[in-house]
Amino acid sequence: MKLPEELQFIENARLPQKTTPARLDGRLVVLTGATSGVGYQAARCLAQGGAHLALVCRSAAKAANVQAELQRDYAAQVDVVQADFTNLANVRQAAQTILAKYPRIDVLINNAGLHNTHRQLNQDGIEMVFCVNHLASFLLTRLLLPRLLESAPARIIQVNSQGHRFGGLDLDDLNWEKRRYKGLQGYGASKVAQLLTVWEMADELQGSGVTINAMHPGEVRTNIGMNNERLYRWYKRYLLWWMLKQPDISGSAIYYLAAAPEMQSISGRFFNQTIDEKPAAHALDRALGKRVWQISTALTGLAAAQPIKEQL
Ligand SMILES: NC(=O)c1ccc[n+]([C@@H]2O[C@H](COP(=O)([O-])OP(=O)(O)OC[C@H]3O[C@@H](n4cnc5c(N)ncnc54)[C@H](OP(=O)(O)O)[C@@H]3O)[C@@H](O)[C@H]2O)c1
């Protein structure tokens, strides 16, 4: 029985995933959140595929362990840039470090992410999940974009989520002051905002040689949510855990999107791991997307909205 279009993602998760024998020798890949889960698995695949990695991580100690492991296992070239994405000034600093150090960037993978069950604000008064999952990746991408364009062909991959289907984005209440915060919807809001900016950016980048796509890495066993209260941690560890898959599938999917030659000119799409998929209708609202773009530009302190190419 064929599922209705809005439930197709359930079927897609069961399809065989694509892989590629292509290698990334000598390519510079910037990857955020490589110290755990999906990002860690992606780092392993990318290192094995020969990429030179710049890992943007909040914990210098954890990042040093991953770096040592990748050097030992794959003789990979791995650098670490420290940044806490709850702080947008930190993101700017990381971008500056990367721009100063690397004359080219072949792939940018925005993976770092967070799920909070309770509302928290960062030091600038921005809801934390929206800041880490959407604003930080938006800002990092925009700041690194000139170098990606100079390096074309280049790819941007936004590690998004089926969680975008939970909705929750209200541009008049991004900080959840008018509504009771619900973790899944707070998470959903951040992922919807990110998706909407992917379509905007893909349009702007048409013909530039730089592509941008979003992906869902699968429902996998990682540490996401383990920063929350004991009851949630118990639920995740002892109930949810058994429904989740091993996270190596996520690393492999990200590698495919980063390396496969057939992905070179595909842009502005959402992938369920490696399967091209239609996102939820509310994440395809282009008028809303233009407002998200403007608000995100303002909240991250970027120049007023104008075509990306004119900002270079
Ligand atoms: N797991 C799933 O089933 C699933 C499903 C859909 C989408 N995703 C997406 O996959 C991505 C990775 O999540 P995961 O499941 O691998 O979770 P995870 O195991 O918790 O890993 C998250 C990564 O993001 C980093 N991070 C978190 N907060 C940060 C901050 N404030 N500043 C900088 N880095 C920060 C973490 O660093 P630390 O190691 O220091 O904590 C870690 O490296 C997220 O975007 C998530 O939304 C996951």
mmCIF file of C-alpha atoms and ligand atoms in Angstrom, residues 32-41 56-60 62-63 66 82-87 90-91 110-115 128-129 131-133 136 158-164 187 190-191 194 215-227 236 240 244-245 247 250 254, ligand 1:
data_model
loop_
_atom_site.group_PDB
_atom_site.id
_atom_site.type_symbol
_atom_site.label_atom_id
_atom_site.label_comp_id
_atom_site.label_asym_id
_atom_site.label_seq_id
_atom_site.Cartn_x
_atom_site.Cartn_y
_atom_site.Cartn_z
ATOM 1 C CA THR A 32 30.324 21.435 13.118
ATOM 2 C CA GLY A 33 29.430 19.277 16.117
ATOM 3 C CA ALA A 34 31.866 16.439 15.409
ATOM 4 C CA THR A 35 32.311 15.407 19.045
ATOM 5 C CA SER A 36 29.253 13.178 19.238
ATOM 6 C CA GLY A 37 26.583 11.248 17.371
ATOM 7 C CA VAL A 38 25.872 12.140 13.752
ATOM 8 C CA GLY A 39 28.769 14.607 13.452
ATOM 9 C CA TYR A 40 31.262 12.165 14.937
ATOM 10 C CA GLN A 41 30.190 9.460 12.480
ATOM 11 C CA VAL A 56 34.117 23.311 14.774
ATOM 12 C CA CYS A 57 33.355 22.093 18.294
ATOM 13 C CA ARG A 58 32.384 23.623 21.630
ATOM 14 C CA SER A 59 34.451 21.280 23.795
ATOM 15 C CA ALA A 60 38.170 21.565 23.081
ATOM 16 C CA LYS A 62 36.336 16.256 23.326
ATOM 17 C CA ALA A 63 37.477 17.647 19.961
ATOM 18 C CA VAL A 66 38.251 12.968 18.051
ATOM 19 C CA GLN A 82 36.490 26.046 19.166
ATOM 20 C CA ALA A 83 33.060 27.729 19.271
ATOM 21 C CA ASP A 84 29.951 27.585 21.424
ATOM 22 C CA PHE A 85 26.956 28.136 19.170
ATOM 23 C CA THR A 86 24.797 29.541 21.943
ATOM 24 C CA ASN A 87 26.963 32.636 21.486
ATOM 25 C CA ASN A 90 31.765 32.859 19.107
ATOM 26 C CA VAL A 91 30.404 31.818 15.703
ATOM 27 C CA ASN A 110 26.318 22.431 9.617
ATOM 28 C CA ASN A 111 25.511 19.593 11.971
ATOM 29 C CA ALA A 112 25.733 20.869 15.574
ATOM 30 C CA GLY A 113 22.305 20.724 17.171
ATOM 31 C CA LEU A 114 20.371 20.728 20.397
ATOM 32 C CA HIS A 115 16.998 19.672 21.808
ATOM 33 C CA MET A 128 18.726 28.619 22.808
ATOM 34 C CA VAL A 129 17.558 25.890 20.383
ATOM 35 C CA CYS A 131 20.106 30.031 18.221
ATOM 36 C CA VAL A 132 22.169 26.825 18.040
ATOM 37 C CA ASN A 133 20.177 24.948 15.389
ATOM 38 C CA ALA A 136 24.429 29.805 14.318
ATOM 39 C CA GLN A 158 22.471 21.511 6.562
ATOM 40 C CA VAL A 159 21.822 18.625 8.922
ATOM 41 C CA ASN A 160 18.152 19.244 9.482
ATOM 42 C CA SER A 161 15.504 16.820 10.802
ATOM 43 C CA GLN A 162 12.129 15.207 10.256
ATOM 44 C CA GLY A 163 11.456 17.214 13.421
ATOM 45 C CA HIS A 164 10.646 20.092 11.068
ATOM 46 C CA TYR A 187 13.119 22.003 17.972
ATOM 47 C CA SER A 190 14.478 25.845 14.505
ATOM 48 C CA LYS A 191 14.488 23.207 11.786
ATOM 49 C CA GLN A 194 16.670 26.472 8.656
ATOM 50 C CA MET A 215 19.108 16.356 5.128
ATOM 51 C CA HIS A 216 17.557 14.240 7.865
ATOM 52 C CA PRO A 217 20.261 11.917 9.222
ATOM 53 C CA GLY A 218 17.880 9.129 10.303
ATOM 54 C CA GLU A 219 16.484 8.400 13.760
ATOM 55 C CA VAL A 220 19.714 7.342 15.408
ATOM 56 C CA ARG A 221 21.334 6.654 18.780
ATOM 57 C CA THR A 222 23.153 9.813 19.809
ATOM 58 C CA ASN A 223 23.409 12.139 22.792
ATOM 59 C CA ILE A 224 20.806 14.593 21.573
ATOM 60 C CA GLY A 225 18.428 15.536 24.399
ATOM 61 C CA MET A 226 20.707 14.069 27.076
ATOM 62 C CA ASN A 227 21.269 17.572 28.453
ATOM 63 C CA LYS A 236 15.510 8.371 25.854
ATOM 64 C CA LEU A 240 13.318 5.558 22.766
ATOM 65 C CA LEU A 244 16.693 4.124 17.101
ATOM 66 C CA LYS A 245 19.279 2.958 14.575
ATOM 67 C CA PRO A 247 24.412 6.444 13.897
ATOM 68 C CA SER A 250 24.035 9.103 9.280
ATOM 69 C CA ILE A 254 26.391 12.782 4.926
HETATM 70 N N1 LIG B 1 19.914 11.740 16.499
HETATM 71 C C1 LIG B 1 18.873 11.790 15.690
HETATM 72 O O1 LIG B 1 18.062 10.838 15.613
HETATM 73 C C2 LIG B 1 18.643 12.991 14.834
HETATM 74 C C3 LIG B 1 17.489 13.035 14.037
HETATM 75 C C4 LIG B 1 17.277 14.133 13.242
HETATM 76 C C5 LIG B 1 18.191 15.155 13.215
HETATM 77 N N2 LIG B 1 19.311 15.104 14.001
HETATM 78 C C6 LIG B 1 20.240 16.235 13.916
HETATM 79 O O2 LIG B 1 21.567 15.771 13.870
HETATM 80 C C7 LIG B 1 22.448 16.798 14.338
HETATM 81 C C8 LIG B 1 23.442 16.185 15.311
HETATM 82 O O3 LIG B 1 22.735 15.721 16.455
HETATM 83 P P1 LIG B 1 23.065 14.346 17.187
HETATM 84 O O4 LIG B 1 21.832 13.548 17.200
HETATM 85 O O5 LIG B 1 24.322 13.789 16.668
HETATM 86 O O6 LIG B 1 23.250 14.870 18.698
HETATM 87 P P2 LIG B 1 24.504 14.833 19.691
HETATM 88 O O7 LIG B 1 25.045 13.453 19.812
HETATM 89 O O8 LIG B 1 24.034 15.499 20.922
HETATM 90 O O9 LIG B 1 25.584 15.735 18.945
HETATM 91 C C9 LIG B 1 25.368 17.104 18.805
HETATM 92 C C10 LIG B 1 26.645 17.798 18.433
HETATM 93 O O10 LIG B 1 26.381 19.218 18.433
HETATM 94 C C11 LIG B 1 27.267 19.837 19.368
HETATM 95 N N3 LIG B 1 26.649 20.979 20.033
HETATM 96 C C12 LIG B 1 25.551 20.981 20.817
HETATM 97 N N4 LIG B 1 25.342 22.206 21.332
HETATM 98 C C13 LIG B 1 26.345 22.985 20.859
HETATM 99 C C14 LIG B 1 26.707 24.338 21.044
HETATM 100 N N5 LIG B 1 26.024 25.132 21.885
HETATM 101 N N6 LIG B 1 27.783 24.820 20.393
HETATM 102 C C15 LIG B 1 28.519 24.021 19.577
HETATM 103 N N7 LIG B 1 28.241 22.723 19.377
HETATM 104 C C16 LIG B 1 27.169 22.212 20.017
HETATM 105 C C17 LIG B 1 27.585 18.756 20.397
HETATM 106 O O11 LIG B 1 28.742 19.090 21.123
HETATM 107 P P3 LIG B 1 29.069 18.357 22.539
HETATM 108 O O12 LIG B 1 29.662 17.028 22.196
HETATM 109 O O13 LIG B 1 30.025 19.284 23.183
HETATM 110 O O14 LIG B 1 27.773 18.223 23.272
HETATM 111 C C18 LIG B 1 27.750 17.558 19.477
HETATM 112 O O15 LIG B 1 29.002 17.569 18.850
HETATM 113 C C19 LIG B 1 21.554 17.854 14.965
HETATM 114 O O16 LIG B 1 21.429 18.955 14.094
HETATM 115 C C20 LIG B 1 20.221 17.151 15.125
HETATM 116 O O17 LIG B 1 19.137 18.044 15.096
HETATM 117 C C21 LIG B 1 19.553 14.052 14.801
#
